[in-house]
mmCIF file of C-alpha atoms in Angstrom:
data_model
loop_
_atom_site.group_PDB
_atom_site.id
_atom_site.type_symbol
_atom_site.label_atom_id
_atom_site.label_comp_id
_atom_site.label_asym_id
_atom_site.label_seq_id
_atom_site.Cartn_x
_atom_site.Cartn_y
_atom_site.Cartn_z
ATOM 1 C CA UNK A 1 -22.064 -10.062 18.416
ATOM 2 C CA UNK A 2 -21.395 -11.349 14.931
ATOM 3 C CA UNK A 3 -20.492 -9.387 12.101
ATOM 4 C CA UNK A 4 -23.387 -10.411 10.179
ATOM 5 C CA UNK A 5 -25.577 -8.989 12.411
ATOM 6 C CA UNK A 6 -24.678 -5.206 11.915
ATOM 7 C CA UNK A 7 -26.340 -3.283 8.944
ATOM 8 C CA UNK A 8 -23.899 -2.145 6.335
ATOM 9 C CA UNK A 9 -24.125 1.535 4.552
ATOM 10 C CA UNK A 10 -26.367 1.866 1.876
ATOM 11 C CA UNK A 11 -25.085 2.538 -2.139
ATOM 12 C CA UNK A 12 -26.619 5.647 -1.655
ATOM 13 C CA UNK A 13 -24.819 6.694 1.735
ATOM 14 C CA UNK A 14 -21.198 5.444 0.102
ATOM 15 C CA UNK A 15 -22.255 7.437 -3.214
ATOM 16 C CA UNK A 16 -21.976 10.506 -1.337
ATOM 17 C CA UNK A 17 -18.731 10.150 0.008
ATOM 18 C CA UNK A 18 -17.012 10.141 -3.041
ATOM 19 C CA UNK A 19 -15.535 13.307 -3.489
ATOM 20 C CA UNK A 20 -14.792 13.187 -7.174
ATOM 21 C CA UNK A 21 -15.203 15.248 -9.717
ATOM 22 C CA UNK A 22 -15.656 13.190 -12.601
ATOM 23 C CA UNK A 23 -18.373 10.188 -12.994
ATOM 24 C CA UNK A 24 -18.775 7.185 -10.960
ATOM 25 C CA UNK A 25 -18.818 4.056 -13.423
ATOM 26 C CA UNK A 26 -19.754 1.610 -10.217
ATOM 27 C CA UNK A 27 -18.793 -0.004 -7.404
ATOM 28 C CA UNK A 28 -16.353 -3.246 -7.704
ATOM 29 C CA UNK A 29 -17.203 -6.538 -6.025
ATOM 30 C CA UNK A 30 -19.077 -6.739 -2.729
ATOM 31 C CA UNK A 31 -18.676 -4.668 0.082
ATOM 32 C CA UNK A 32 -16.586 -5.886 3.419
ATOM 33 C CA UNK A 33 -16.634 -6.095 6.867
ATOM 34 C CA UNK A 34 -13.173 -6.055 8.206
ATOM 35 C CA UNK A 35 -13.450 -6.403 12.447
ATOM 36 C CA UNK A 36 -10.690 -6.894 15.009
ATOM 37 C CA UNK A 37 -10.739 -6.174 19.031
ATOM 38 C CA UNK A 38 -10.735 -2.375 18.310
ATOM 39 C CA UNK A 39 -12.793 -1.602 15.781
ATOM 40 C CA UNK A 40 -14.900 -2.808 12.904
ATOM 41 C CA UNK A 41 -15.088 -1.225 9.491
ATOM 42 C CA UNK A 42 -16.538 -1.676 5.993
ATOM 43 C CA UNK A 43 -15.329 -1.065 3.135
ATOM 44 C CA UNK A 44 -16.513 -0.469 -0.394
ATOM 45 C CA UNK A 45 -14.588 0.139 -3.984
ATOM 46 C CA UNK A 46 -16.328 2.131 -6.859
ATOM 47 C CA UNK A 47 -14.929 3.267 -10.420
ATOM 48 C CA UNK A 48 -14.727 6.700 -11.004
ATOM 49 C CA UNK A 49 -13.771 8.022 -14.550
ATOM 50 C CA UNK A 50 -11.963 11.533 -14.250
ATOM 51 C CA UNK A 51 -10.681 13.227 -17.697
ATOM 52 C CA UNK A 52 -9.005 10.142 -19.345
ATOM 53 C CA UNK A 53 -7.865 7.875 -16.387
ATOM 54 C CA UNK A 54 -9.917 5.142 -14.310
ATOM 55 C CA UNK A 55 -9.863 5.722 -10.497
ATOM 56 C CA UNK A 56 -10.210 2.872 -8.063
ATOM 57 C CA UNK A 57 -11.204 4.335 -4.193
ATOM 58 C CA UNK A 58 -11.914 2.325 -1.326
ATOM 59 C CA UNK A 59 -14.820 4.537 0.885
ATOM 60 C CA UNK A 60 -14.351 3.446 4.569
ATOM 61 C CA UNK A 61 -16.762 3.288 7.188
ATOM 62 C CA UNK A 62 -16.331 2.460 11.213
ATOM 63 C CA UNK A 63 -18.706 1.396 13.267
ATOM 64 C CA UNK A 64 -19.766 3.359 16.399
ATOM 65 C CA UNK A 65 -22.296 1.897 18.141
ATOM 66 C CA UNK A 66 -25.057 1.128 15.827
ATOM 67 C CA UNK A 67 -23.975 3.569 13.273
ATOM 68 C CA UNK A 68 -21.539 3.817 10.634
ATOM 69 C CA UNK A 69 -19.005 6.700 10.491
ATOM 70 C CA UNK A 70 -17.376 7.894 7.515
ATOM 71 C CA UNK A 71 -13.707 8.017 7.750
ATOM 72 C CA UNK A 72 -12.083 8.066 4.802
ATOM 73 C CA UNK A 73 -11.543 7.762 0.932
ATOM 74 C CA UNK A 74 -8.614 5.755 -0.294
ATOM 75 C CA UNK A 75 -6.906 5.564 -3.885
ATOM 76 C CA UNK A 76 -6.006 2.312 -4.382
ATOM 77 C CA UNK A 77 -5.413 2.779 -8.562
ATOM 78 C CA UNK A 78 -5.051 4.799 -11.056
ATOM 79 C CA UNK A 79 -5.757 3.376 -14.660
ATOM 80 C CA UNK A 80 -4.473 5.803 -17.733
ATOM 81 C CA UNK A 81 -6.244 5.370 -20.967
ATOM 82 C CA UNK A 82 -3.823 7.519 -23.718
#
């Protein structure tokens, strides 16, 4: 099976994985499918503004099946505005 053929999460579904606090000024780029023997996941990257800094996470799925699974949130950057 390709990985074109699998659905991906929906804005919506990554949207309430962020565990933030602060606002969410959008996602960055595209979404990605990332697949080797083991596993497949997707990955997407949203902006979120908390107090004065810019916060770049990755929110990444695995696929199980037909569904995706949440896994996890990762910080990729932090951004200070002074």
């Amino acid at each position: 099976m390709s990985i074109t053929s699998f659905s991906k999460p929906s804005d919506a579904d990554v949207l309430s994985n962020v565990d933030t606090k602060g606002k969410v000024l959008g996602f960055v780029d595209e979404g990605m499918v990332l697949q080797n023997a083991d596993e497949t996941r997707y990955v997407r990257t949203v902006k979120i503004k908390l107090d004065e800094e810019e916060v770049i996470q990755n929110i990444v799925y695995i696929k199980t099946g037909t569904d995706w699974v949440f896994k996890k949130t990762e910080t990729i950057a932090v951004i200070s505005h002074p």
